mmCIF file of C-alpha atoms in Angstrom:
data_model
loop_
_atom_site.group_PDB
_atom_site.id
_atom_site.type_symbol
_atom_site.label_atom_id
_atom_site.label_comp_id
_atom_site.label_asym_id
_atom_site.label_seq_id
_atom_site.Cartn_x
_atom_site.Cartn_y
_atom_site.Cartn_z
ATOM 1 C CA ILE A 5 -64.761 -104.434 -150.314
ATOM 2 C CA ASP A 6 -67.411 -102.273 -148.936
ATOM 3 C CA GLU A 7 -68.132 -100.209 -152.168
ATOM 4 C CA ASN A 8 -69.456 -97.079 -150.375
ATOM 5 C CA ARG A 9 -66.122 -96.556 -148.425
ATOM 6 C CA GLU A 10 -64.522 -93.445 -149.275
ATOM 7 C CA VAL A 11 -61.461 -94.283 -150.840
ATOM 8 C CA ILE A 12 -59.725 -90.637 -151.747
ATOM 9 C CA TYR A 13 -59.798 -87.220 -150.615
ATOM 10 C CA ASP A 14 -58.243 -84.455 -152.240
ATOM 11 C CA GLY A 15 -59.440 -81.419 -150.273
ATOM 12 C CA ASN A 16 -61.837 -80.969 -153.247
ATOM 13 C CA ARG A 17 -63.858 -83.896 -153.465
ATOM 14 C CA ARG A 18 -64.629 -87.330 -151.818
ATOM 15 C CA LEU A 19 -64.925 -90.338 -153.564
ATOM 16 C CA THR A 20 -66.055 -93.607 -152.622
ATOM 17 C CA TYR A 21 -64.305 -97.186 -154.387
ATOM 18 C CA HIS A 22 -67.630 -97.599 -156.006
ATOM 19 C CA GLU A 23 -67.158 -93.830 -157.592
ATOM 20 C CA LEU A 24 -63.569 -94.342 -158.533
ATOM 21 C CA GLN A 25 -64.698 -97.743 -160.391
ATOM 22 C CA THR A 26 -67.677 -96.418 -162.143
ATOM 23 C CA GLU A 27 -65.895 -92.702 -163.137
ATOM 24 C CA ALA A 28 -62.806 -94.838 -164.282
ATOM 25 C CA THR A 29 -65.054 -97.218 -166.235
ATOM 26 C CA TRP A 30 -66.883 -93.879 -167.966
ATOM 27 C CA LEU A 31 -63.511 -92.282 -168.534
ATOM 28 C CA ALA A 32 -62.096 -95.445 -170.327
ATOM 29 C CA SER A 33 -65.222 -95.622 -172.305
ATOM 30 C CA GLY A 34 -64.773 -91.947 -173.403
ATOM 31 C CA LEU A 35 -61.127 -92.714 -174.496
ATOM 32 C CA GLN A 36 -62.146 -95.720 -176.618
ATOM 33 C CA GLN A 37 -64.817 -93.288 -178.394
ATOM 34 C CA LEU A 38 -61.599 -91.189 -178.916
ATOM 35 C CA GLY A 39 -59.629 -94.179 -180.356
ATOM 36 C CA VAL A 40 -57.296 -94.524 -177.649
ATOM 37 C CA GLU A 41 -56.462 -98.373 -177.778
ATOM 38 C CA LYS A 42 -54.597 -100.901 -175.991
ATOM 39 C CA GLY A 43 -50.915 -100.171 -175.856
ATOM 40 C CA ASP A 44 -51.496 -96.325 -176.611
ATOM 41 C CA ARG A 45 -49.423 -93.687 -174.416
ATOM 42 C CA VAL A 46 -51.429 -91.158 -172.667
ATOM 43 C CA ALA A 47 -49.684 -88.134 -170.826
ATOM 44 C CA VAL A 48 -50.973 -86.784 -167.487
ATOM 45 C CA CYS A 49 -49.575 -83.586 -166.624
ATOM 46 C CA LEU A 50 -51.700 -83.038 -163.320
ATOM 47 C CA PRO A 51 -51.343 -81.925 -159.504
ATOM 48 C CA ASN A 52 -51.853 -84.171 -156.931
ATOM 49 C CA TRP A 53 -55.947 -83.918 -157.884
ATOM 50 C CA HIS A 54 -58.234 -87.149 -158.012
ATOM 51 C CA GLU A 55 -58.697 -87.178 -161.595
ATOM 52 C CA PHE A 56 -55.198 -88.485 -161.678
ATOM 53 C CA ILE A 57 -55.891 -91.692 -159.919
ATOM 54 C CA VAL A 58 -59.368 -91.924 -162.106
ATOM 55 C CA VAL A 59 -57.244 -91.531 -165.020
ATOM 56 C CA LEU A 60 -54.440 -94.011 -164.180
ATOM 57 C CA PHE A 61 -57.344 -96.605 -163.635
ATOM 58 C CA SER A 62 -59.449 -95.788 -166.819
ATOM 59 C CA LEU A 63 -56.040 -96.529 -168.875
ATOM 60 C CA SER A 64 -55.611 -99.814 -166.858
ATOM 61 C CA LYS A 65 -58.869 -100.894 -167.963
ATOM 62 C CA ILE A 66 -58.440 -100.500 -171.858
ATOM 63 C CA GLY A 67 -54.405 -101.329 -171.717
ATOM 64 C CA ALA A 68 -53.435 -97.943 -172.759
ATOM 65 C CA ILE A 69 -50.123 -96.881 -171.173
ATOM 66 C CA LEU A 70 -49.711 -93.830 -168.277
ATOM 67 C CA ILE A 71 -46.985 -91.480 -168.805
ATOM 68 C CA PRO A 72 -46.759 -89.339 -165.832
ATOM 69 C CA LEU A 73 -45.245 -85.438 -166.160
ATOM 70 C CA ASN A 74 -43.589 -83.534 -163.804
ATOM 71 C CA ILE A 75 -45.858 -80.527 -163.532
ATOM 72 C CA ARG A 76 -43.166 -78.098 -163.346
ATOM 73 C CA TYR A 77 -41.209 -79.570 -166.299
ATOM 74 C CA ARG A 78 -39.894 -76.934 -168.722
ATOM 75 C CA THR A 79 -41.344 -76.834 -172.582
ATOM 76 C CA ASP A 80 -38.343 -78.536 -173.662
ATOM 77 C CA GLU A 81 -38.878 -81.254 -171.089
ATOM 78 C CA VAL A 82 -42.186 -81.974 -171.695
ATOM 79 C CA GLU A 83 -41.631 -81.854 -175.982
ATOM 80 C CA TYR A 84 -38.853 -84.511 -175.415
ATOM 81 C CA ILE A 85 -40.820 -87.197 -173.443
ATOM 82 C CA LEU A 86 -44.191 -86.681 -175.513
ATOM 83 C CA LYS A 87 -41.965 -87.280 -178.635
ATOM 84 C CA ASP A 88 -39.809 -90.187 -177.186
ATOM 85 C CA SER A 89 -42.860 -92.015 -175.873
ATOM 86 C CA GLY A 90 -44.977 -91.292 -178.684
ATOM 87 C CA ALA A 91 -48.127 -89.913 -176.470
ATOM 88 C CA LYS A 92 -51.071 -89.943 -178.148
ATOM 89 C CA ALA A 93 -53.348 -88.007 -175.741
ATOM 90 C CA VAL A 94 -52.615 -85.559 -172.820
ATOM 91 C CA PHE A 95 -54.770 -84.736 -169.597
ATOM 92 C CA VAL A 96 -53.546 -80.869 -168.489
ATOM 93 C CA SER A 97 -54.540 -78.856 -165.726
ATOM 94 C CA GLU A 98 -55.137 -74.893 -166.985
ATOM 95 C CA GLN A 99 -52.500 -73.026 -164.732
ATOM 96 C CA VAL A 100 -49.251 -74.371 -162.926
ATOM 97 C CA ASP A 101 -47.628 -71.602 -160.795
ATOM 98 C CA GLU A 102 -47.644 -68.761 -163.481
ATOM 99 C CA ASN A 103 -47.800 -71.135 -166.575
ATOM 100 C CA ASN A 104 -50.859 -71.551 -168.870
ATOM 101 C CA HIS A 105 -50.464 -75.171 -169.352
ATOM 102 C CA ILE A 106 -53.497 -75.276 -172.236
ATOM 103 C CA LYS A 107 -51.445 -72.963 -174.079
ATOM 104 C CA MET A 108 -47.967 -74.892 -173.728
ATOM 105 C CA PHE A 109 -49.737 -77.796 -174.727
ATOM 106 C CA SER A 110 -51.546 -76.588 -177.638
ATOM 107 C CA ASP A 111 -48.663 -75.102 -178.899
ATOM 108 C CA LEU A 112 -46.594 -78.379 -178.454
ATOM 109 C CA LYS A 113 -49.110 -80.350 -180.483
ATOM 110 C CA ASN A 114 -47.868 -78.306 -183.531
ATOM 111 C CA HIS A 115 -44.313 -79.810 -182.829
ATOM 112 C CA VAL A 116 -45.265 -83.357 -181.557
ATOM 113 C CA SER A 117 -46.870 -85.716 -184.341
ATOM 114 C CA SER A 118 -48.233 -88.338 -182.564
ATOM 115 C CA LEU A 119 -50.245 -85.916 -180.172
ATOM 116 C CA GLU A 120 -54.030 -86.036 -180.993
ATOM 117 C CA HIS A 121 -55.887 -84.961 -178.178
ATOM 118 C CA ILE A 122 -55.353 -82.304 -175.621
ATOM 119 C CA VAL A 123 -57.757 -83.019 -172.463
ATOM 120 C CA PRO A 124 -58.265 -80.220 -170.156
ATOM 121 C CA VAL A 125 -59.357 -81.049 -166.425
ATOM 122 C CA ARG A 126 -61.176 -78.796 -163.931
ATOM 123 C CA CYS A 127 -61.958 -76.201 -166.917
ATOM 124 C CA GLU A 128 -63.437 -76.230 -170.428
ATOM 125 C CA GLN A 129 -61.901 -74.953 -173.386
ATOM 126 C CA ASP A 130 -64.065 -74.322 -176.465
ATOM 127 C CA SER A 131 -62.187 -76.329 -178.951
ATOM 128 C CA LEU A 132 -60.953 -79.102 -176.881
ATOM 129 C CA LEU A 133 -63.166 -82.365 -175.192
ATOM 130 C CA SER A 134 -62.708 -82.014 -171.660
ATOM 131 C CA TYR A 135 -62.391 -84.472 -168.671
ATOM 132 C CA ASN A 136 -65.716 -83.815 -168.051
ATOM 133 C CA GLY A 137 -66.822 -84.188 -171.209
ATOM 134 C CA LEU A 138 -65.095 -87.359 -171.821
ATOM 135 C CA LEU A 139 -66.808 -88.573 -168.870
ATOM 136 C CA GLU A 140 -70.329 -87.780 -170.531
ATOM 137 C CA THR A 141 -69.175 -89.756 -173.730
ATOM 138 C CA GLY A 142 -68.700 -92.615 -171.861
ATOM 139 C CA LYS A 143 -71.656 -92.641 -169.637
ATOM 140 C CA LYS A 144 -73.899 -92.645 -173.122
ATOM 141 C CA ASN A 145 -71.771 -95.386 -174.684
ATOM 142 C CA GLU A 146 -70.530 -98.631 -172.563
ATOM 143 C CA LEU A 147 -67.065 -99.490 -172.652
ATOM 144 C CA LEU A 148 -66.402 -101.242 -175.878
ATOM 145 C CA GLN A 149 -65.057 -104.019 -173.946
ATOM 146 C CA GLU A 150 -62.349 -104.049 -171.227
ATOM 147 C CA MET A 151 -59.039 -105.051 -172.519
ATOM 148 C CA PRO A 152 -57.694 -108.278 -171.511
ATOM 149 C CA ILE A 153 -54.362 -107.028 -169.754
ATOM 150 C CA THR A 154 -51.881 -109.674 -168.660
ATOM 151 C CA SER A 155 -49.094 -109.209 -165.914
ATOM 152 C CA GLU A 156 -46.794 -108.801 -168.271
ATOM 153 C CA ASP A 157 -48.495 -105.638 -170.160
ATOM 154 C CA ILE A 158 -46.842 -102.243 -169.582
ATOM 155 C CA PHE A 159 -48.364 -100.217 -166.978
ATOM 156 C CA THR A 160 -46.215 -97.047 -166.789
ATOM 157 C CA ILE A 161 -43.421 -95.535 -168.572
ATOM 158 C CA LEU A 162 -41.863 -92.963 -165.850
ATOM 159 C CA TYR A 163 -39.352 -90.785 -167.243
ATOM 160 C CA THR A 164 -36.236 -90.476 -164.774
ATOM 161 C CA SER A 165 -33.609 -87.954 -165.277
ATOM 162 C CA GLY A 166 -30.768 -90.208 -163.338
ATOM 163 C CA THR A 167 -27.356 -88.549 -163.644
ATOM 164 C CA THR A 168 -26.619 -87.989 -167.267
ATOM 165 C CA GLY A 169 -28.286 -86.840 -170.663
ATOM 166 C CA LYS A 170 -31.654 -86.878 -171.575
ATOM 167 C CA PRO A 171 -34.289 -88.615 -169.402
ATOM 168 C CA LYS A 172 -34.928 -92.555 -169.626
ATOM 169 C CA GLY A 173 -38.304 -93.826 -169.985
ATOM 170 C CA VAL A 174 -38.774 -96.762 -167.697
ATOM 171 C CA MET A 175 -41.216 -99.347 -168.520
ATOM 172 C CA LEU A 176 -42.755 -100.725 -165.313
ATOM 173 C CA LEU A 177 -45.011 -103.571 -166.128
ATOM 174 C CA HIS A 178 -48.652 -104.169 -163.849
ATOM 175 C CA ARG A 179 -46.340 -107.362 -162.427
ATOM 176 C CA ASN A 180 -43.904 -104.980 -160.952
ATOM 177 C CA VAL A 181 -46.209 -102.254 -159.406
ATOM 178 C CA VAL A 182 -48.700 -105.027 -157.998
ATOM 179 C CA THR A 183 -46.241 -107.383 -156.453
ATOM 180 C CA VAL A 184 -44.098 -104.229 -155.042
ATOM 181 C CA ALA A 185 -47.533 -102.649 -153.769
ATOM 182 C CA ARG A 186 -48.710 -106.188 -152.065
ATOM 183 C CA THR A 187 -45.370 -106.716 -150.570
ATOM 184 C CA ALA A 188 -44.777 -103.172 -148.997
ATOM 185 C CA SER A 189 -48.343 -102.992 -147.875
ATOM 186 C CA ALA A 190 -47.949 -106.381 -145.806
ATOM 187 C CA LYS A 191 -44.502 -105.117 -144.307
ATOM 188 C CA MET A 192 -46.298 -101.987 -143.420
ATOM 189 C CA GLN A 193 -49.261 -104.161 -142.074
ATOM 190 C CA CYS A 194 -51.502 -102.251 -144.084
ATOM 191 C CA THR A 195 -55.232 -102.787 -143.503
ATOM 192 C CA HIS A 196 -59.034 -101.756 -144.859
ATOM 193 C CA GLU A 197 -58.546 -99.043 -141.716
ATOM 194 C CA ASP A 198 -55.560 -97.278 -142.545
ATOM 195 C CA VAL A 199 -55.704 -93.861 -143.857
ATOM 196 C CA PHE A 200 -52.473 -92.942 -146.242
ATOM 197 C CA LEU A 201 -51.396 -89.114 -146.457
ATOM 198 C CA ILE A 202 -50.323 -88.847 -149.863
ATOM 199 C CA PRO A 203 -47.713 -85.088 -149.809
ATOM 200 C CA VAL A 204 -45.721 -86.621 -152.441
ATOM 201 C CA PRO A 205 -46.131 -86.019 -156.465
ATOM 202 C CA ALA A 206 -48.413 -88.621 -157.884
ATOM 203 C CA PHE A 207 -46.200 -88.340 -161.140
ATOM 204 C CA HIS A 208 -43.313 -89.504 -158.834
ATOM 205 C CA VAL A 209 -42.763 -93.486 -158.577
ATOM 206 C CA MET A 210 -43.501 -92.743 -154.838
ATOM 207 C CA GLY A 211 -46.379 -91.249 -155.264
ATOM 208 C CA ILE A 212 -48.114 -93.962 -157.266
ATOM 209 C CA MET A 213 -46.814 -96.711 -155.409
ATOM 210 C CA PHE A 214 -48.475 -95.316 -152.431
ATOM 211 C CA ILE A 215 -51.921 -95.064 -154.212
ATOM 212 C CA LEU A 216 -51.067 -98.712 -155.359
ATOM 213 C CA ARG A 217 -50.730 -99.826 -151.842
ATOM 214 C CA THR A 218 -53.736 -97.658 -150.385
ATOM 215 C CA ILE A 219 -55.948 -99.750 -153.134
ATOM 216 C CA TYR A 220 -54.603 -102.871 -152.006
ATOM 217 C CA ALA A 221 -54.868 -102.676 -148.180
ATOM 218 C CA GLN A 222 -58.167 -101.275 -149.393
ATOM 219 C CA ALA A 223 -57.853 -98.441 -147.370
ATOM 220 C CA ARG A 224 -58.290 -94.856 -148.017
ATOM 221 C CA LEU A 225 -56.111 -91.844 -149.299
ATOM 222 C CA VAL A 226 -55.833 -87.794 -148.664
ATOM 223 C CA LEU A 227 -53.681 -86.236 -151.340
ATOM 224 C CA MET A 228 -51.789 -82.845 -150.669
ATOM 225 C CA GLU A 229 -51.847 -80.919 -154.025
ATOM 226 C CA LYS A 230 -48.921 -78.915 -152.080
ATOM 227 C CA PHE A 231 -47.099 -79.972 -149.326
ATOM 228 C CA LYS A 232 -47.185 -77.429 -146.315
ATOM 229 C CA ALA A 233 -46.238 -78.508 -143.052
ATOM 230 C CA GLY A 234 -49.075 -76.835 -141.331
ATOM 231 C CA GLU A 235 -51.642 -77.979 -143.498
ATOM 232 C CA ALA A 236 -50.394 -81.652 -143.230
ATOM 233 C CA LEU A 237 -50.677 -81.496 -139.695
ATOM 234 C CA SER A 238 -54.202 -80.241 -139.721
ATOM 235 C CA LEU A 239 -55.267 -82.778 -142.394
ATOM 236 C CA ILE A 240 -53.447 -85.749 -140.317
ATOM 237 C CA GLU A 241 -55.666 -84.502 -137.140
ATOM 238 C CA ASN A 242 -58.943 -83.922 -138.820
ATOM 239 C CA GLU A 243 -58.406 -86.940 -141.680
ATOM 240 C CA ARG A 244 -57.198 -89.098 -138.725
ATOM 241 C CA VAL A 245 -54.378 -90.051 -140.630
ATOM 242 C CA THR A 246 -52.211 -93.504 -139.759
ATOM 243 C CA ILE A 247 -49.726 -93.750 -142.439
ATOM 244 C CA HIS A 248 -47.315 -90.806 -143.462
ATOM 245 C CA PRO A 249 -45.000 -91.280 -146.254
ATOM 246 C CA GLY A 250 -42.667 -88.500 -147.230
ATOM 247 C CA VAL A 251 -38.931 -87.224 -147.395
ATOM 248 C CA PRO A 252 -36.970 -86.019 -144.416
ATOM 249 C CA THR A 253 -37.398 -82.386 -145.487
ATOM 250 C CA MET A 254 -41.225 -82.723 -144.951
ATOM 251 C CA PHE A 255 -40.681 -84.009 -141.573
ATOM 252 C CA ILE A 256 -38.677 -82.037 -140.469
ATOM 253 C CA LEU A 257 -40.828 -78.990 -141.602
ATOM 254 C CA GLU A 258 -43.713 -80.387 -139.362
ATOM 255 C CA LEU A 259 -41.484 -81.132 -136.261
ATOM 256 C CA ASN A 260 -40.407 -77.375 -136.458
ATOM 257 C CA HIS A 261 -44.062 -76.014 -137.132
ATOM 258 C CA SER A 262 -44.477 -73.282 -134.592
ATOM 259 C CA SER A 263 -47.838 -74.828 -133.465
ATOM 260 C CA PHE A 264 -46.424 -78.594 -133.766
ATOM 261 C CA SER A 265 -47.540 -78.938 -130.065
ATOM 262 C CA SER A 266 -50.922 -77.897 -130.700
ATOM 263 C CA TYR A 267 -52.115 -80.875 -133.234
ATOM 264 C CA ASP A 268 -53.814 -84.078 -132.260
ATOM 265 C CA LEU A 269 -51.586 -86.674 -133.817
ATOM 266 C CA SER A 270 -52.288 -89.743 -131.899
ATOM 267 C CA SER A 271 -54.100 -91.534 -134.875
ATOM 268 C CA LEU A 272 -50.367 -91.734 -136.698
ATOM 269 C CA ARG A 273 -49.160 -95.352 -136.838
ATOM 270 C CA THR A 274 -46.590 -95.613 -139.587
ATOM 271 C CA GLY A 275 -44.837 -94.289 -142.465
ATOM 272 C CA GLU A 276 -42.011 -94.574 -144.977
ATOM 273 C CA LEU A 277 -39.214 -92.111 -145.026
ATOM 274 C CA ALA A 278 -37.409 -92.548 -148.209
ATOM 275 C CA ALA A 279 -35.123 -90.605 -151.420
ATOM 276 C CA ALA A 280 -32.757 -88.895 -149.080
ATOM 277 C CA PRO A 281 -30.907 -89.944 -145.881
ATOM 278 C CA CYS A 282 -32.261 -88.705 -142.681
ATOM 279 C CA PRO A 283 -30.712 -87.963 -139.494
ATOM 280 C CA VAL A 284 -30.715 -90.269 -136.290
ATOM 281 C CA GLU A 285 -32.282 -87.508 -134.029
ATOM 282 C CA ILE A 286 -35.110 -86.674 -136.897
ATOM 283 C CA VAL A 287 -35.928 -90.421 -136.810
ATOM 284 C CA ARG A 288 -36.437 -90.424 -133.084
ATOM 285 C CA LYS A 289 -38.285 -87.476 -132.960
ATOM 286 C CA ILE A 290 -40.711 -88.413 -135.183
ATOM 287 C CA LYS A 291 -41.253 -91.705 -133.026
ATOM 288 C CA THR A 292 -41.156 -89.739 -129.825
ATOM 289 C CA ASN A 293 -42.732 -86.183 -130.804
ATOM 290 C CA MET A 294 -44.878 -87.601 -133.425
ATOM 291 C CA GLY A 295 -45.608 -91.163 -131.887
ATOM 292 C CA CYS A 296 -45.098 -92.512 -135.706
ATOM 293 C CA ASN A 297 -43.277 -95.709 -135.959
ATOM 294 C CA ILE A 298 -41.841 -94.793 -138.815
ATOM 295 C CA LEU A 299 -39.772 -97.308 -141.181
ATOM 296 C CA VAL A 300 -37.145 -96.266 -143.619
ATOM 297 C CA ALA A 301 -36.884 -97.211 -147.486
ATOM 298 C CA TYR A 302 -34.713 -97.397 -150.101
ATOM 299 C CA GLY A 303 -35.606 -97.854 -153.961
ATOM 300 C CA LEU A 304 -35.600 -96.323 -157.460
ATOM 301 C CA THR A 305 -37.714 -96.014 -160.405
ATOM 302 C CA GLU A 306 -36.329 -98.718 -162.333
ATOM 303 C CA THR A 307 -37.220 -101.285 -159.422
ATOM 304 C CA SER A 308 -41.084 -100.001 -158.860
ATOM 305 C CA ALA A 309 -39.516 -97.959 -155.704
ATOM 306 C CA ASN A 310 -38.644 -100.306 -152.697
ATOM 307 C CA LEU A 311 -36.113 -102.529 -152.595
ATOM 308 C CA THR A 312 -35.378 -102.562 -148.778
ATOM 309 C CA ILE A 313 -37.474 -101.241 -145.865
ATOM 310 C CA THR A 314 -36.826 -101.482 -142.296
ATOM 311 C CA ASP A 315 -38.830 -103.270 -139.722
ATOM 312 C CA PHE A 316 -41.110 -102.711 -137.029
ATOM 313 C CA ASN A 317 -38.928 -104.415 -134.639
ATOM 314 C CA ASP A 318 -35.774 -102.887 -135.542
ATOM 315 C CA SER A 319 -34.161 -100.910 -132.836
ATOM 316 C CA ASP A 320 -33.973 -97.073 -133.156
ATOM 317 C CA VAL A 321 -30.265 -97.026 -134.633
ATOM 318 C CA ILE A 322 -31.096 -99.845 -137.393
ATOM 319 C CA GLN A 323 -34.134 -97.684 -138.289
ATOM 320 C CA SER A 324 -32.097 -94.367 -138.595
ATOM 321 C CA GLU A 325 -28.525 -95.347 -139.795
ATOM 322 C CA THR A 326 -29.512 -98.139 -142.367
ATOM 323 C CA VAL A 327 -32.537 -98.888 -145.337
ATOM 324 C CA GLY A 328 -33.517 -101.935 -143.641
ATOM 325 C CA ARG A 329 -33.439 -105.256 -145.259
ATOM 326 C CA ALA A 330 -34.112 -106.380 -148.814
ATOM 327 C CA ILE A 331 -38.207 -107.007 -149.095
ATOM 328 C CA ASP A 332 -39.821 -110.074 -150.506
ATOM 329 C CA GLY A 333 -38.766 -110.927 -153.708
ATOM 330 C CA VAL A 334 -35.574 -108.875 -153.951
ATOM 331 C CA GLU A 335 -31.753 -109.989 -154.059
ATOM 332 C CA LEU A 336 -29.445 -107.562 -153.356
ATOM 333 C CA LYS A 337 -25.682 -107.666 -153.612
ATOM 334 C CA VAL A 338 -22.518 -105.451 -153.544
ATOM 335 C CA VAL A 339 -20.351 -105.337 -156.438
ATOM 336 C CA ASP A 340 -16.866 -103.601 -157.585
ATOM 337 C CA ASP A 341 -15.803 -101.865 -160.930
ATOM 338 C CA ASP A 342 -15.992 -105.465 -162.543
ATOM 339 C CA ARG A 343 -18.987 -106.167 -161.247
ATOM 340 C CA GLN A 344 -17.487 -108.964 -158.656
ATOM 341 C CA PRO A 345 -18.635 -109.324 -155.548
ATOM 342 C CA VAL A 346 -17.267 -107.439 -152.696
ATOM 343 C CA GLU A 347 -16.647 -108.419 -148.968
ATOM 344 C CA SER A 348 -18.572 -107.249 -146.371
ATOM 345 C CA GLY A 349 -17.672 -103.858 -145.210
ATOM 346 C CA THR A 350 -16.195 -102.731 -148.646
ATOM 347 C CA VAL A 351 -17.633 -99.640 -150.657
ATOM 348 C CA GLY A 352 -19.120 -100.737 -154.028
ATOM 349 C CA GLU A 353 -21.975 -100.632 -156.109
ATOM 350 C CA LEU A 354 -25.295 -101.869 -155.288
ATOM 351 C CA ALA A 355 -26.896 -104.403 -157.714
ATOM 352 C CA CYS A 356 -30.114 -106.252 -157.370
ATOM 353 C CA ARG A 357 -32.678 -108.435 -158.704
ATOM 354 C CA SER A 358 -36.059 -107.821 -157.947
ATOM 355 C CA VAL A 359 -39.977 -108.582 -158.773
ATOM 356 C CA GLY A 360 -40.247 -104.745 -159.351
ATOM 357 C CA LEU A 361 -37.370 -104.214 -161.989
ATOM 358 C CA MET A 362 -38.685 -102.748 -164.844
ATOM 359 C CA LYS A 363 -39.347 -104.322 -168.486
ATOM 360 C CA GLY A 364 -36.464 -101.844 -169.553
ATOM 361 C CA TYR A 365 -35.759 -98.714 -170.725
ATOM 362 C CA TYR A 366 -38.519 -97.536 -173.517
ATOM 363 C CA ASN A 367 -36.701 -97.349 -176.725
ATOM 364 C CA LEU A 368 -33.063 -98.149 -175.412
ATOM 365 C CA PRO A 369 -31.967 -101.794 -175.580
ATOM 366 C CA GLU A 370 -28.152 -100.528 -175.059
ATOM 367 C CA GLN A 371 -28.796 -98.422 -172.385
ATOM 368 C CA THR A 372 -30.992 -101.405 -171.052
ATOM 369 C CA SER A 373 -28.539 -104.164 -171.510
ATOM 370 C CA GLU A 374 -25.475 -101.896 -169.819
ATOM 371 C CA ALA A 375 -27.916 -101.566 -166.749
ATOM 372 C CA VAL A 376 -29.291 -105.263 -166.619
ATOM 373 C CA ASP A 377 -26.721 -108.376 -166.914
ATOM 374 C CA PRO A 378 -28.198 -111.324 -168.532
ATOM 375 C CA GLU A 379 -28.865 -112.663 -165.107
ATOM 376 C CA GLY A 380 -31.168 -110.170 -164.662
ATOM 377 C CA TRP A 381 -28.879 -108.246 -162.210
ATOM 378 C CA PHE A 382 -29.503 -104.569 -162.363
ATOM 379 C CA TYR A 383 -26.693 -102.027 -161.821
ATOM 380 C CA THR A 384 -27.721 -98.945 -159.356
#
């Protein structure tokens, strides 16, 4: 890989692959000086900033586990996740909307016994060691050692509310996310010439998997802190974006933007629609009006996102009325209430076996065995 190629632009800063690698190593070293070790959980409550990605790779270097937090969670939701995961440290920004996050997390520290360190990002607080402070510490001290990480180690625990009760922590292994990122990247025919727009939150499984897809393809990514249709269209034009993932609403807002026709979107090659059903006419408009040969996908947090994705050669009808076929490494079946396979054309529950399937729900062996049978089928 050419280390001097750009990898990230977040509207604030551009980083090359070399800078990302260097900064992640410094940060990993800084975290080791703080006492963060392999297996420790580290929470990240940040907008779509380049620092989120640096933290992600620094934690992987020392074998610590990433706990992404939705920046809009209420205090009680954050407290539950910090306690449940036993997070040792958390990276936070100063403000989200009207909320002072430094204050919120400092107050929470009194209630969460595991939480030792609050690390402010893009701001300095007298009593706290900031992100920049950690980088400085790490720069002065070499990484004690890169921990030997195996593919079976946990990369992240993503909390998903699902439909009932408290959020469950989904444990995804390095093997899960890397394999799915590689497979999905191949399916989209990604190369180092691609430029990904990331308008979805980095704390969500879709955001994380697109970050990893970019790195796997040795491509470049453009992070949007907040999705605004006009800004997305302008970034596509100015950054020559080739791949645009998103939820249907984002594309609808772009297509309906008052100055839509004035933007040059000719760089767009493909993208991925996921997370909600999309009307046929919207899929057609994305293809005709945006010139974007969009793919439609389906997946869950528990399966490292993608289970299925449509194909470039599929007809408009298949592209718009289905979520495609199982990707490599995924088996699917539809079952009844007794988990017996049903005939084609019958409504049932989707079950899957997947290379991306989670290790299980964190500290919830019973819920895990309810969802995953002894043969490894996960009931969605």
